[in-house]
Amino acid sequence: MTDVFPVCGYRRRPYFLFSGILGTVSTAIVAITIGLPVSSAVLCLVGISTAVAIADVTIDACIAKNSIYKPALAPDMQSLCAFSSSLGALVGYATSGMFVHHLGAQGALGVMAIPPATVVFLGFFIYELKARQHNVKEKVLNKVSGAVKGMVRTIRYPVVWKPSLYMFLSLALSISTHEGQFYWYTNKTPPNPGFSQEFVGLVHAIGAVASMLGVLVYHKCLEDYPFRSILFYAQLLYGVSGLLDLTFVLRWNLALGVPDAAFVTLEECVSRVVGRVRLMPMMVLSTKLCPPGMEGTFFALLMCIDSLGTLAAKAGGAAVLRALRVTRTDFGRLWLAVLLRNVLRLATLGVIGLVPTADQTDVLVPRELLVSSSSPAGVADEEEEERLQLAMLTSHTDDV
């Protein structure tokens, strides 16, 4: 099998360059153009999201490949990436308000072009081994065909489709009520909290710090637990922690003598820590399901499945809020939506049997896939060429 997205060997540069250029151009258009039509603005936002997704799946594919060859390091690599992601979120939350205040909305959008521009910089300066260019069109077609056949073959194995189904259900059943809760947070009509948007941004920044703490908790304490055990308790805590939202919406925190600001900060920290601890094993599990030779392609497929789960959760949450007639000004039944969300989170435990009982350092890919993709002639030739070029690079470095 071969990878239609061969991003783990010596062809990462084009993906980083394309991602960076697409993100920079899309962001610059939104920032510079005044009175941009809605259709064009939506297209630019899609371009920004696409650029982020390309860079993200490029890195994740490399992690998936390294997780196959160094399975004991899979949890550590995911912890490092998650910590970096949370750190980036913290920087974004902490500086966004300042940029909007000093530069205005358009200026703040212009600052958003800096991160994708740095990806372009990385694309130019990252070391790449030279790839042979003969029969490029035929090679690409063969890779696409092989990747599609490989994905169909791989997803048929129960050890692959069962955990994939669990991850989809876990995300889809956790319906999103954030839109209704945000309007409730910022509504100044008593007894609503009436938070300012600046305070909500501050709470999210504190939540990013809590997310980093969740990564550290997973890295230091939970990497050695089997997949099923850690996902069971993480999902259980995820459902129970949602009761904090219910307590806040029903205003029971005031009866307990806890101010709104303190309680919402506590709730955000707890939900971020638990959410990160729940997400980390699923990311490690995803990397473990990718067969050698098509890590990027299959990991992208798994991320598409997860994205569909997230989309289903948002659509389901919107449908529930609409059915309960929760609007920007009427929050009388918001607590029912939060309660239903918590029940669905706990209901996910009913399908925990889909998750394997293997340890997080075990190899989950079926032996047949490992054997069938271990020594294709073309891959062997490319690996030999890569070794020769690395040897030449090492020799040159030693001479210097």
PDB file of C-alpha atoms in Angstrom, residues 193-360:
ATOM      1  CA  PRO A 193     -24.936  36.302  34.844  1.00  0.00           C
ATOM      2  CA  GLY A 194     -24.428  39.271  32.514  1.00  0.00           C
ATOM      3  CA  PHE A 195     -20.714  38.652  31.865  1.00  0.00           C
ATOM      4  CA  SER A 196     -18.869  40.962  29.513  1.00  0.00           C
ATOM      5  CA  GLN A 197     -17.369  39.492  26.354  1.00  0.00           C
ATOM      6  CA  GLU A 198     -13.922  40.429  27.678  1.00  0.00           C
ATOM      7  CA  PHE A 199     -14.507  38.330  30.789  1.00  0.00           C
ATOM      8  CA  VAL A 200     -15.682  35.401  28.668  1.00  0.00           C
ATOM      9  CA  GLY A 201     -12.431  35.678  26.698  1.00  0.00           C
ATOM     10  CA  LEU A 202     -10.465  35.710  29.950  1.00  0.00           C
ATOM     11  CA  VAL A 203     -12.245  32.562  31.105  1.00  0.00           C
ATOM     12  CA  HIS A 204     -11.350  30.842  27.837  1.00  0.00           C
ATOM     13  CA  ALA A 205      -7.696  31.868  28.322  1.00  0.00           C
ATOM     14  CA  ILE A 206      -7.735  30.329  31.796  1.00  0.00           C
ATOM     15  CA  GLY A 207      -9.339  27.271  30.228  1.00  0.00           C
ATOM     16  CA  ALA A 208      -6.393  27.001  27.813  1.00  0.00           C
ATOM     17  CA  VAL A 209      -4.058  26.844  30.820  1.00  0.00           C
ATOM     18  CA  ALA A 210      -6.268  24.142  32.309  1.00  0.00           C
ATOM     19  CA  SER A 211      -6.070  22.264  29.004  1.00  0.00           C
ATOM     20  CA  MET A 212      -2.279  22.282  29.288  1.00  0.00           C
ATOM     21  CA  LEU A 213      -2.677  20.921  32.811  1.00  0.00           C
ATOM     22  CA  GLY A 214      -4.875  18.147  31.428  1.00  0.00           C
ATOM     23  CA  VAL A 215      -2.105  17.191  28.988  1.00  0.00           C
ATOM     24  CA  LEU A 216       0.384  16.999  31.861  1.00  0.00           C
ATOM     25  CA  VAL A 217      -2.007  14.879  33.933  1.00  0.00           C
ATOM     26  CA  TYR A 218      -2.390  12.450  31.055  1.00  0.00           C
ATOM     27  CA  HIS A 219       1.348  12.392  30.336  1.00  0.00           C
ATOM     28  CA  LYS A 220       2.430  11.829  33.921  1.00  0.00           C
ATOM     29  CA  CYS A 221      -0.338   9.594  35.265  1.00  0.00           C
ATOM     30  CA  LEU A 222      -2.487   7.994  32.568  1.00  0.00           C
ATOM     31  CA  GLU A 223      -0.283   6.874  29.682  1.00  0.00           C
ATOM     32  CA  ASP A 224       0.087   3.332  31.053  1.00  0.00           C
ATOM     33  CA  TYR A 225      -3.635   2.538  31.359  1.00  0.00           C
ATOM     34  CA  PRO A 226      -5.408   0.380  28.731  1.00  0.00           C
ATOM     35  CA  PHE A 227      -7.523   2.188  26.156  1.00  0.00           C
ATOM     36  CA  ARG A 228     -10.863   0.866  27.377  1.00  0.00           C
ATOM     37  CA  SER A 229     -10.225   1.649  31.029  1.00  0.00           C
ATOM     38  CA  ILE A 230      -9.034   5.212  30.532  1.00  0.00           C
ATOM     39  CA  LEU A 231     -11.761   6.040  27.993  1.00  0.00           C
ATOM     40  CA  PHE A 232     -14.444   4.598  30.282  1.00  0.00           C
ATOM     41  CA  TYR A 233     -13.462   6.712  33.271  1.00  0.00           C
ATOM     42  CA  ALA A 234     -12.733   9.762  31.131  1.00  0.00           C
ATOM     43  CA  GLN A 235     -16.183   9.576  29.527  1.00  0.00           C
ATOM     44  CA  LEU A 236     -17.767   9.042  32.946  1.00  0.00           C
ATOM     45  CA  LEU A 237     -16.029  12.127  34.315  1.00  0.00           C
ATOM     46  CA  TYR A 238     -16.992  14.012  31.161  1.00  0.00           C
ATOM     47  CA  GLY A 239     -20.663  13.337  31.828  1.00  0.00           C
ATOM     48  CA  VAL A 240     -20.444  14.072  35.565  1.00  0.00           C
ATOM     49  CA  SER A 241     -18.486  17.302  35.021  1.00  0.00           C
ATOM     50  CA  GLY A 242     -21.351  18.532  32.853  1.00  0.00           C
ATOM     51  CA  LEU A 243     -23.425  18.756  36.034  1.00  0.00           C
ATOM     52  CA  LEU A 244     -21.431  21.889  36.845  1.00  0.00           C
ATOM     53  CA  ASP A 245     -23.030  23.536  33.801  1.00  0.00           C
ATOM     54  CA  LEU A 246     -26.453  22.419  35.001  1.00  0.00           C
ATOM     55  CA  THR A 247     -25.766  23.777  38.476  1.00  0.00           C
ATOM     56  CA  PHE A 248     -24.742  27.116  37.020  1.00  0.00           C
ATOM     57  CA  VAL A 249     -27.711  27.424  34.656  1.00  0.00           C
ATOM     58  CA  LEU A 250     -30.126  26.642  37.492  1.00  0.00           C
ATOM     59  CA  ARG A 251     -28.281  29.246  39.644  1.00  0.00           C
ATOM     60  CA  TRP A 252     -27.671  26.744  42.453  1.00  0.00           C
ATOM     61  CA  ASN A 253     -24.165  28.161  42.847  1.00  0.00           C
ATOM     62  CA  LEU A 254     -25.681  31.322  44.362  1.00  0.00           C
ATOM     63  CA  ALA A 255     -27.578  29.206  46.874  1.00  0.00           C
ATOM     64  CA  LEU A 256     -24.225  27.649  47.792  1.00  0.00           C
ATOM     65  CA  GLY A 257     -22.676  31.089  48.188  1.00  0.00           C
ATOM     66  CA  VAL A 258     -20.301  30.780  45.195  1.00  0.00           C
ATOM     67  CA  PRO A 259     -20.098  33.923  42.998  1.00  0.00           C
ATOM     68  CA  ASP A 260     -20.801  33.553  39.290  1.00  0.00           C
ATOM     69  CA  ALA A 261     -17.297  34.568  38.185  1.00  0.00           C
ATOM     70  CA  ALA A 262     -15.595  32.049  40.464  1.00  0.00           C
ATOM     71  CA  PHE A 263     -17.995  29.243  39.571  1.00  0.00           C
ATOM     72  CA  VAL A 264     -17.786  29.679  35.798  1.00  0.00           C
ATOM     73  CA  THR A 265     -13.983  29.774  36.018  1.00  0.00           C
ATOM     74  CA  LEU A 266     -14.019  26.562  38.031  1.00  0.00           C
ATOM     75  CA  GLU A 267     -16.411  24.932  35.574  1.00  0.00           C
ATOM     76  CA  GLU A 268     -14.263  25.936  32.600  1.00  0.00           C
ATOM     77  CA  CYS A 269     -11.091  24.561  34.193  1.00  0.00           C
ATOM     78  CA  VAL A 270     -12.693  21.246  35.147  1.00  0.00           C
ATOM     79  CA  SER A 271     -14.284  20.747  31.718  1.00  0.00           C
ATOM     80  CA  ARG A 272     -11.035  21.567  29.907  1.00  0.00           C
ATOM     81  CA  VAL A 273      -8.945  19.175  32.020  1.00  0.00           C
ATOM     82  CA  VAL A 274     -11.469  16.352  31.687  1.00  0.00           C
ATOM     83  CA  GLY A 275     -11.998  17.059  27.990  1.00  0.00           C
ATOM     84  CA  ARG A 276      -8.281  16.930  27.277  1.00  0.00           C
ATOM     85  CA  VAL A 277      -7.831  13.716  29.273  1.00  0.00           C
ATOM     86  CA  ARG A 278     -10.722  12.230  27.261  1.00  0.00           C
ATOM     87  CA  LEU A 279      -9.369  13.389  23.912  1.00  0.00           C
ATOM     88  CA  MET A 280      -5.738  12.328  24.313  1.00  0.00           C
ATOM     89  CA  PRO A 281      -6.336   8.533  24.351  1.00  0.00           C
ATOM     90  CA  MET A 282      -8.585   8.850  21.300  1.00  0.00           C
ATOM     91  CA  MET A 283      -5.816  10.629  19.386  1.00  0.00           C
ATOM     92  CA  VAL A 284      -3.300   7.960  20.404  1.00  0.00           C
ATOM     93  CA  LEU A 285      -5.809   5.275  19.393  1.00  0.00           C
ATOM     94  CA  SER A 286      -6.250   6.936  15.996  1.00  0.00           C
ATOM     95  CA  THR A 287      -2.518   6.822  15.319  1.00  0.00           C
ATOM     96  CA  LYS A 288      -2.460   3.158  16.317  1.00  0.00           C
ATOM     97  CA  LEU A 289      -5.100   2.289  13.706  1.00  0.00           C
ATOM     98  CA  CYS A 290      -3.102   3.593  10.732  1.00  0.00           C
ATOM     99  CA  PRO A 291      -1.399   0.864   8.659  1.00  0.00           C
ATOM    100  CA  PRO A 292       2.189   1.399   7.436  1.00  0.00           C
ATOM    101  CA  GLY A 293       2.529   3.030   4.039  1.00  0.00           C
ATOM    102  CA  MET A 294      -0.712   5.022   4.192  1.00  0.00           C
ATOM    103  CA  GLU A 295      -0.499   6.764   7.553  1.00  0.00           C
ATOM    104  CA  GLY A 296      -1.418  10.209   6.232  1.00  0.00           C
ATOM    105  CA  THR A 297      -4.341   9.000   4.142  1.00  0.00           C
ATOM    106  CA  PHE A 298      -5.908   6.827   6.808  1.00  0.00           C
ATOM    107  CA  PHE A 299      -5.343   9.322   9.612  1.00  0.00           C
ATOM    108  CA  ALA A 300      -7.040  11.964   7.456  1.00  0.00           C
ATOM    109  CA  LEU A 301      -9.967   9.545   7.056  1.00  0.00           C
ATOM    110  CA  LEU A 302     -10.202   9.103  10.834  1.00  0.00           C
ATOM    111  CA  MET A 303     -10.080  12.862  11.360  1.00  0.00           C
ATOM    112  CA  CYS A 304     -12.893  13.252   8.803  1.00  0.00           C
ATOM    113  CA  ILE A 305     -14.954  10.780  10.809  1.00  0.00           C
ATOM    114  CA  ASP A 306     -14.233  12.762  13.981  1.00  0.00           C
ATOM    115  CA  SER A 307     -15.141  16.016  12.208  1.00  0.00           C
ATOM    116  CA  LEU A 308     -18.445  14.476  11.144  1.00  0.00           C
ATOM    117  CA  GLY A 309     -19.050  13.550  14.779  1.00  0.00           C
ATOM    118  CA  THR A 310     -18.350  17.120  15.885  1.00  0.00           C
ATOM    119  CA  LEU A 311     -20.600  18.482  13.122  1.00  0.00           C
ATOM    120  CA  ALA A 312     -23.369  16.102  14.186  1.00  0.00           C
ATOM    121  CA  ALA A 313     -22.973  17.298  17.782  1.00  0.00           C
ATOM    122  CA  LYS A 314     -23.352  20.940  16.741  1.00  0.00           C
ATOM    123  CA  ALA A 315     -26.316  20.183  14.505  1.00  0.00           C
ATOM    124  CA  GLY A 316     -27.932  18.094  17.227  1.00  0.00           C
ATOM    125  CA  GLY A 317     -27.391  20.821  19.804  1.00  0.00           C
ATOM    126  CA  ALA A 318     -28.908  23.434  17.511  1.00  0.00           C
ATOM    127  CA  ALA A 319     -31.925  21.181  16.890  1.00  0.00           C
ATOM    128  CA  VAL A 320     -32.427  20.621  20.634  1.00  0.00           C
ATOM    129  CA  LEU A 321     -32.187  24.358  21.400  1.00  0.00           C
ATOM    130  CA  ARG A 322     -34.665  25.091  18.628  1.00  0.00           C
ATOM    131  CA  ALA A 323     -37.051  22.378  19.826  1.00  0.00           C
ATOM    132  CA  LEU A 324     -36.932  23.765  23.373  1.00  0.00           C
ATOM    133  CA  ARG A 325     -37.420  27.311  22.032  1.00  0.00           C
ATOM    134  CA  VAL A 326     -34.208  28.593  23.537  1.00  0.00           C
ATOM    135  CA  THR A 327     -33.403  31.939  21.891  1.00  0.00           C
ATOM    136  CA  ARG A 328     -31.039  34.854  22.477  1.00  0.00           C
ATOM    137  CA  THR A 329     -33.460  36.265  25.038  1.00  0.00           C
ATOM    138  CA  ASP A 330     -35.474  33.271  26.280  1.00  0.00           C
ATOM    139  CA  PHE A 331     -33.440  30.802  28.377  1.00  0.00           C
ATOM    140  CA  GLY A 332     -36.251  29.237  30.363  1.00  0.00           C
ATOM    141  CA  ARG A 333     -35.556  25.721  29.041  1.00  0.00           C
ATOM    142  CA  LEU A 334     -31.809  25.978  28.619  1.00  0.00           C
ATOM    143  CA  TRP A 335     -31.324  23.741  31.638  1.00  0.00           C
ATOM    144  CA  LEU A 336     -33.247  20.970  29.862  1.00  0.00           C
ATOM    145  CA  ALA A 337     -30.836  21.119  26.923  1.00  0.00           C
ATOM    146  CA  VAL A 338     -27.845  20.908  29.278  1.00  0.00           C
ATOM    147  CA  LEU A 339     -29.422  18.003  31.146  1.00  0.00           C
ATOM    148  CA  LEU A 340     -30.091  16.107  27.897  1.00  0.00           C
ATOM    149  CA  ARG A 341     -26.485  16.720  26.821  1.00  0.00           C
ATOM    150  CA  ASN A 342     -25.191  15.195  30.066  1.00  0.00           C
ATOM    151  CA  VAL A 343     -27.473  12.161  29.732  1.00  0.00           C
ATOM    152  CA  LEU A 344     -26.222  11.544  26.193  1.00  0.00           C
ATOM    153  CA  ARG A 345     -22.627  11.809  27.369  1.00  0.00           C
ATOM    154  CA  LEU A 346     -23.255   9.094  29.938  1.00  0.00           C
ATOM    155  CA  ALA A 347     -25.165   7.019  27.362  1.00  0.00           C
ATOM    156  CA  THR A 348     -21.932   6.758  25.355  1.00  0.00           C
ATOM    157  CA  LEU A 349     -20.642   4.391  28.049  1.00  0.00           C
ATOM    158  CA  GLY A 350     -23.043   1.790  26.646  1.00  0.00           C
ATOM    159  CA  VAL A 351     -20.796   1.320  23.598  1.00  0.00           C
ATOM    160  CA  ILE A 352     -17.472   1.325  25.443  1.00  0.00           C
ATOM    161  CA  GLY A 353     -17.113  -2.338  24.418  1.00  0.00           C
ATOM    162  CA  LEU A 354     -16.132  -1.116  20.939  1.00  0.00           C
ATOM    163  CA  VAL A 355     -12.808   0.101  22.367  1.00  0.00           C
ATOM    164  CA  PRO A 356      -9.993  -2.478  22.530  1.00  0.00           C
ATOM    165  CA  THR A 357      -8.557  -3.502  25.891  1.00  0.00           C
ATOM    166  CA  ALA A 358      -4.991  -3.167  24.581  1.00  0.00           C
ATOM    167  CA  ASP A 359      -2.395  -0.955  26.210  1.00  0.00           C
ATOM    168  CA  GLN A 360      -1.561   2.393  24.664  1.00  0.00           C
TER     169      GLN A 360
END
